[in-house]
XYZ file of N, CA and C in Angstrom:
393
model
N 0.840 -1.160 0.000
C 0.000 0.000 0.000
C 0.888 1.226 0.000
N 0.488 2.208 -1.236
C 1.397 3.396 -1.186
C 1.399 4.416 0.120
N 1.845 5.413 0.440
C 1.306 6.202 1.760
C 0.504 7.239 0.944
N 0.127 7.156 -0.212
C -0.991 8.329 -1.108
C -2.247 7.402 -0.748
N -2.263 6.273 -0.736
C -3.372 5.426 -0.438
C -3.951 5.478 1.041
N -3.311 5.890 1.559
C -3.905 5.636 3.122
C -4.997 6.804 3.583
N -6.060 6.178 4.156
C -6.804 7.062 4.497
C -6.389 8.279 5.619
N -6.469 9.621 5.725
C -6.430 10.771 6.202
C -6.550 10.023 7.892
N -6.433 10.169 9.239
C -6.740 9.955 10.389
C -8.115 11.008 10.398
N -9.461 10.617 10.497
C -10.665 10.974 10.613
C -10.718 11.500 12.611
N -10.815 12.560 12.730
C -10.878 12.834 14.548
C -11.531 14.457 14.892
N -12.366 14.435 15.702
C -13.011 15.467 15.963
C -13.527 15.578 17.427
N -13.608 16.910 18.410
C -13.434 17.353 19.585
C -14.859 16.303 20.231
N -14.695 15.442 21.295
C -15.541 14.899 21.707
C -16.489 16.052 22.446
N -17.421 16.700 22.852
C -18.579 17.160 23.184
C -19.668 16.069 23.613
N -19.205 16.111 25.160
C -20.394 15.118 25.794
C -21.680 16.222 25.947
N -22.977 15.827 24.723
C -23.986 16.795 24.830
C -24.903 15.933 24.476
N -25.865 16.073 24.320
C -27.246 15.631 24.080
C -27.018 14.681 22.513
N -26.710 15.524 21.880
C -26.086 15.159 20.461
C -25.022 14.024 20.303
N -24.369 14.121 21.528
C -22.851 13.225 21.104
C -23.074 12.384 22.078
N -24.483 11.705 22.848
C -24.704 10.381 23.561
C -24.377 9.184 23.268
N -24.821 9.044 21.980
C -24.619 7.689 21.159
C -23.601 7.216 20.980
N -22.579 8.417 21.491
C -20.893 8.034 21.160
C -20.618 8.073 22.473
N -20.889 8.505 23.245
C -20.511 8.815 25.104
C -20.692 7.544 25.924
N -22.206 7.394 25.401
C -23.079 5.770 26.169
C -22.446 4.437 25.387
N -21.264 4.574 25.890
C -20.328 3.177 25.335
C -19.620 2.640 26.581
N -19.223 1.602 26.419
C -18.364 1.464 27.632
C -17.296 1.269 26.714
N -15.990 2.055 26.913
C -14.636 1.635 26.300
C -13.428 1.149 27.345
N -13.051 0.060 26.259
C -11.971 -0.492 27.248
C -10.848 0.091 26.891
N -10.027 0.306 27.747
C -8.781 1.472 27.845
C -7.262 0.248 27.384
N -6.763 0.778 26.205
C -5.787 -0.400 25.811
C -4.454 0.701 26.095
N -4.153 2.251 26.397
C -3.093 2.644 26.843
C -2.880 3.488 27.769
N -2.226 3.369 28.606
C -1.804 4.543 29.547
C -0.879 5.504 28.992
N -0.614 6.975 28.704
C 0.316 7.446 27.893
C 0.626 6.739 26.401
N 1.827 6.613 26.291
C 2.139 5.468 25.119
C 2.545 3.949 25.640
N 2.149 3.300 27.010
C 2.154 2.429 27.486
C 1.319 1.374 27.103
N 1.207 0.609 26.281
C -0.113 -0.417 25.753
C -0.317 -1.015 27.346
N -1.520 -1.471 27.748
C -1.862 -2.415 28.856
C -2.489 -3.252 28.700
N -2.320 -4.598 29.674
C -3.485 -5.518 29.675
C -3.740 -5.851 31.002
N -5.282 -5.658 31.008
C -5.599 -6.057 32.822
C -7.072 -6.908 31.991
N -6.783 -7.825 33.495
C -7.676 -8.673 33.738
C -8.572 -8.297 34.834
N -9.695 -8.018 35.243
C -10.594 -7.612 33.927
C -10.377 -6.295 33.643
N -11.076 -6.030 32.151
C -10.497 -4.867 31.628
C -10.588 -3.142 32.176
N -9.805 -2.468 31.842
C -10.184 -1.138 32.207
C -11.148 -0.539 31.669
N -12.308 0.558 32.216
C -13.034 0.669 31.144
C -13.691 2.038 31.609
N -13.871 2.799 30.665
C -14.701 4.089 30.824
C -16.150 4.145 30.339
N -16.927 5.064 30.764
C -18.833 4.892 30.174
C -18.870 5.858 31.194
N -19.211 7.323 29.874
C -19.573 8.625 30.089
C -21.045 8.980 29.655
N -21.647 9.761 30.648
C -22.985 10.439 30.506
C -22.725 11.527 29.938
N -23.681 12.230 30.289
C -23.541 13.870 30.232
C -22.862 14.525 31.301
N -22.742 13.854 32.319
C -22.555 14.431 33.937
C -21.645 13.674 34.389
N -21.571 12.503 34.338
C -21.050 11.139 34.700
C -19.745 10.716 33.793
N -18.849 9.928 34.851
C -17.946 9.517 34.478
C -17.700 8.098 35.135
N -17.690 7.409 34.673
C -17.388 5.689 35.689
C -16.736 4.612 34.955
N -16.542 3.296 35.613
C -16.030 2.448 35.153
C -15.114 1.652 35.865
N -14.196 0.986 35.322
C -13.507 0.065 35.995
C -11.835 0.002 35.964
N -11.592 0.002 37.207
C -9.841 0.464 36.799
C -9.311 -1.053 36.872
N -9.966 -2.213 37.046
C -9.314 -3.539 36.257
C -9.633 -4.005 37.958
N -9.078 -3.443 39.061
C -9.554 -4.206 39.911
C -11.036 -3.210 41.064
N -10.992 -1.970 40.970
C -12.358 -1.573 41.717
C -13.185 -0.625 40.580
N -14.143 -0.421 41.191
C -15.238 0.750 40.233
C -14.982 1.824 40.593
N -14.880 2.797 39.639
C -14.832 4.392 40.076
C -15.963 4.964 39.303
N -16.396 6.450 40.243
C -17.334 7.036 39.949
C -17.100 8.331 39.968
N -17.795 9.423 39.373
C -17.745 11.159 39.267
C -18.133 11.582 38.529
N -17.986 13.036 38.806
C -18.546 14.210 37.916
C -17.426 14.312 36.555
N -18.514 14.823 36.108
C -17.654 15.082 34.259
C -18.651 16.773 34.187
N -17.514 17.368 33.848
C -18.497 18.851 33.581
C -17.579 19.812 32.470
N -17.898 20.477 31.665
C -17.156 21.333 30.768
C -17.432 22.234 30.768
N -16.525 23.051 30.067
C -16.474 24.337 30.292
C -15.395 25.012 28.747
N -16.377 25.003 27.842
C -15.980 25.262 26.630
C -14.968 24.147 25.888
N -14.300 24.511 26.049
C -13.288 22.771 25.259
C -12.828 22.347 26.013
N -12.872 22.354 27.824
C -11.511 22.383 28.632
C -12.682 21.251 29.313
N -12.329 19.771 29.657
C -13.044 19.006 29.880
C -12.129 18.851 31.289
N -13.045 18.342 32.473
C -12.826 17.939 33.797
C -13.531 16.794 34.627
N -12.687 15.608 34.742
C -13.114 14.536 35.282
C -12.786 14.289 36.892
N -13.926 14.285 37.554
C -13.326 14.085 38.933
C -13.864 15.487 40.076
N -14.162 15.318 41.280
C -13.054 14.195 41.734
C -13.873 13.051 41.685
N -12.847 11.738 41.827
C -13.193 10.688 41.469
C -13.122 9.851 42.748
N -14.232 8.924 42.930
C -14.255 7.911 43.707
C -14.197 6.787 43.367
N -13.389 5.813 44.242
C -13.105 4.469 43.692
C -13.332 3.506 44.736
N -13.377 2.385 44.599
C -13.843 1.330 45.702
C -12.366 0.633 46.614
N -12.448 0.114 47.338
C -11.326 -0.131 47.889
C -11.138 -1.617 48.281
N -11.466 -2.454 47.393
C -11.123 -4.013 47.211
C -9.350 -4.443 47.257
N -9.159 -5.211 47.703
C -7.706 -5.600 48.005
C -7.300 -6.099 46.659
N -6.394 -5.493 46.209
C -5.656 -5.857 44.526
C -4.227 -6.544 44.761
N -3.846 -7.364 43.312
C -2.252 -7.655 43.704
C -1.491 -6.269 43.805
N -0.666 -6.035 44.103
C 0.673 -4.525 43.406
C 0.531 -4.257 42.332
N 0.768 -5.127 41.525
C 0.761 -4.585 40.283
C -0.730 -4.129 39.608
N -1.615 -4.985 39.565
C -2.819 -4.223 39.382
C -3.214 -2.505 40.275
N -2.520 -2.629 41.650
C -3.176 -1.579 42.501
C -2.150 -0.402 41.666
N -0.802 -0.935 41.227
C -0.147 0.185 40.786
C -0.502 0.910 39.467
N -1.467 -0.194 38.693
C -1.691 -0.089 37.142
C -2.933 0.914 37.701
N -3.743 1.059 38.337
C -4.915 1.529 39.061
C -4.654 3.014 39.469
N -3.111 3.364 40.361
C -3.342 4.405 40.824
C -2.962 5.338 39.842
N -2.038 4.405 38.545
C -1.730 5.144 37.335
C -3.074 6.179 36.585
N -3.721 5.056 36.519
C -4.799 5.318 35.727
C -5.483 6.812 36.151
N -5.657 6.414 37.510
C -6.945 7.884 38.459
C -6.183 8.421 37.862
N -4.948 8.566 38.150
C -3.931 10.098 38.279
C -4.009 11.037 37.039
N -3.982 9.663 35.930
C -3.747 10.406 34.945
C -5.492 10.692 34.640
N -6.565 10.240 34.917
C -8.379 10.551 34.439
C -8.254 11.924 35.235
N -7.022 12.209 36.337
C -7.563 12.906 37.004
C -6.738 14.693 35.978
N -5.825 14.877 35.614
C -4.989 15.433 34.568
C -6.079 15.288 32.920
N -7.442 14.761 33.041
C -7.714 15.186 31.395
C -8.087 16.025 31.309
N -8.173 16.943 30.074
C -8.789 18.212 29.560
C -9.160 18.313 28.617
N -9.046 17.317 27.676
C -9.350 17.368 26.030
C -10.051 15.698 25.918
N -10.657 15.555 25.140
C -11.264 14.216 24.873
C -11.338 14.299 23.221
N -10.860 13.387 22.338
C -11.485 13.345 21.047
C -11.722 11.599 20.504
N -12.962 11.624 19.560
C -12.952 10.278 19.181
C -12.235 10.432 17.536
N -11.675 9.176 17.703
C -10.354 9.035 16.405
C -10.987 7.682 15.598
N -10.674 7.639 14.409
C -10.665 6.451 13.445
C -12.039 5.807 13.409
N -12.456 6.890 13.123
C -14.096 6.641 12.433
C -14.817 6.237 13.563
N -14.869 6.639 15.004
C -15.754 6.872 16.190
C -15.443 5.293 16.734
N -13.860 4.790 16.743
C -13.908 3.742 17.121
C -12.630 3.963 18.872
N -12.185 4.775 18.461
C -11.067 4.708 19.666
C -11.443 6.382 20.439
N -11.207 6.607 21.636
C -11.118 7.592 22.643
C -10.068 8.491 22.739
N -9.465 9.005 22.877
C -8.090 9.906 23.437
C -8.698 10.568 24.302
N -8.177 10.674 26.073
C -8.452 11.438 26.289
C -6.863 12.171 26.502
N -6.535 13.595 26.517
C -5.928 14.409 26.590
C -5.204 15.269 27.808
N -3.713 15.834 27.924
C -4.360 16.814 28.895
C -4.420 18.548 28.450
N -3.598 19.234 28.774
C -4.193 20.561 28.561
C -3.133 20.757 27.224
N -1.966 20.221 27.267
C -0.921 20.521 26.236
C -1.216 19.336 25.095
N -2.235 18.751 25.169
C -2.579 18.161 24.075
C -1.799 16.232 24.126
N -1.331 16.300 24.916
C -0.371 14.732 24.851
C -1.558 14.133 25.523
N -1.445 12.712 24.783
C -2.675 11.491 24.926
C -2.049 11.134 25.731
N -3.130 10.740 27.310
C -3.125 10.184 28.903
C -3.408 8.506 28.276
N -4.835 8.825 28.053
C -5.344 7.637 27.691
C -6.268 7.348 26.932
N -5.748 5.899 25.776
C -6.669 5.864 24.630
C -7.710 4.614 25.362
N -8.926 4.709 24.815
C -9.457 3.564 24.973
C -10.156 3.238 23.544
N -10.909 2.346 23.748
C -11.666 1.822 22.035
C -12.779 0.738 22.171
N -13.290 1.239 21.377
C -14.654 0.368 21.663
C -14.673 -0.933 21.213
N -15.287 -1.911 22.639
C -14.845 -3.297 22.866
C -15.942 -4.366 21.376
């Protein structure tokens, strides 16, 4: 395949609104931290409302507010459950908040199949993609 052949990267500003539900009311499983690929058992996963932010950091559930404020998106604060994990899951876990807790930008990429969320300087925290 030539690189004239390849399709353009298709991506546009996520807007959790009334309009952009159908793309929000997903649950996505989160395949990177930064440029870190991950795999947890069971998976990581985000499922946004309008208001709402929740899901699963592989070993407890977290819950919160999601609210915007022109393009500048804010998750948190966030609550999470407090089930006893191995280390490494609890460490893959506190990665995760830290960085849901640092987003500001959200966009969906490659034809409304993968997530980015962002932080204020634009570098991807975390991608997820629909399972």
């Amino acid at each position: 395949m030539s690189r004239d052949s390849i399709p353009p990267l298709v991506s546009r500003p996520l807007q959790i609104t009334a309009e952009a539900l159908p793309l929000a009311e997903t649950v996505w499983e989160v395949c990177c931290l930064g440029t870190d690929p991950i795999v947890s058992t069971p998976p990581m996963t985000l499922d946004f409302t309008a208001t709402t932010v929740s899901g699963s950091t592989g070993c407890n559930g977290f819950s919160g507010p999601l609210t915007q404020d022109g393009a500048t998106l804010r998750l948190g604060p966030l609550a999470a459950g407090r089930r006893v994990c191995t280390r490494e899951a609890y460490d893959l876990e506190r990665r995760f908040l830290d960085l849901l807790a640092r987003v500001e930008q959200a966009e969906i990429v490659d034809d409304g199949t993968t997530l980015v969320l962002r932080d204020g300087a634009g570098i991807a925290l975390i991608t997820a993609v629909r399972p």
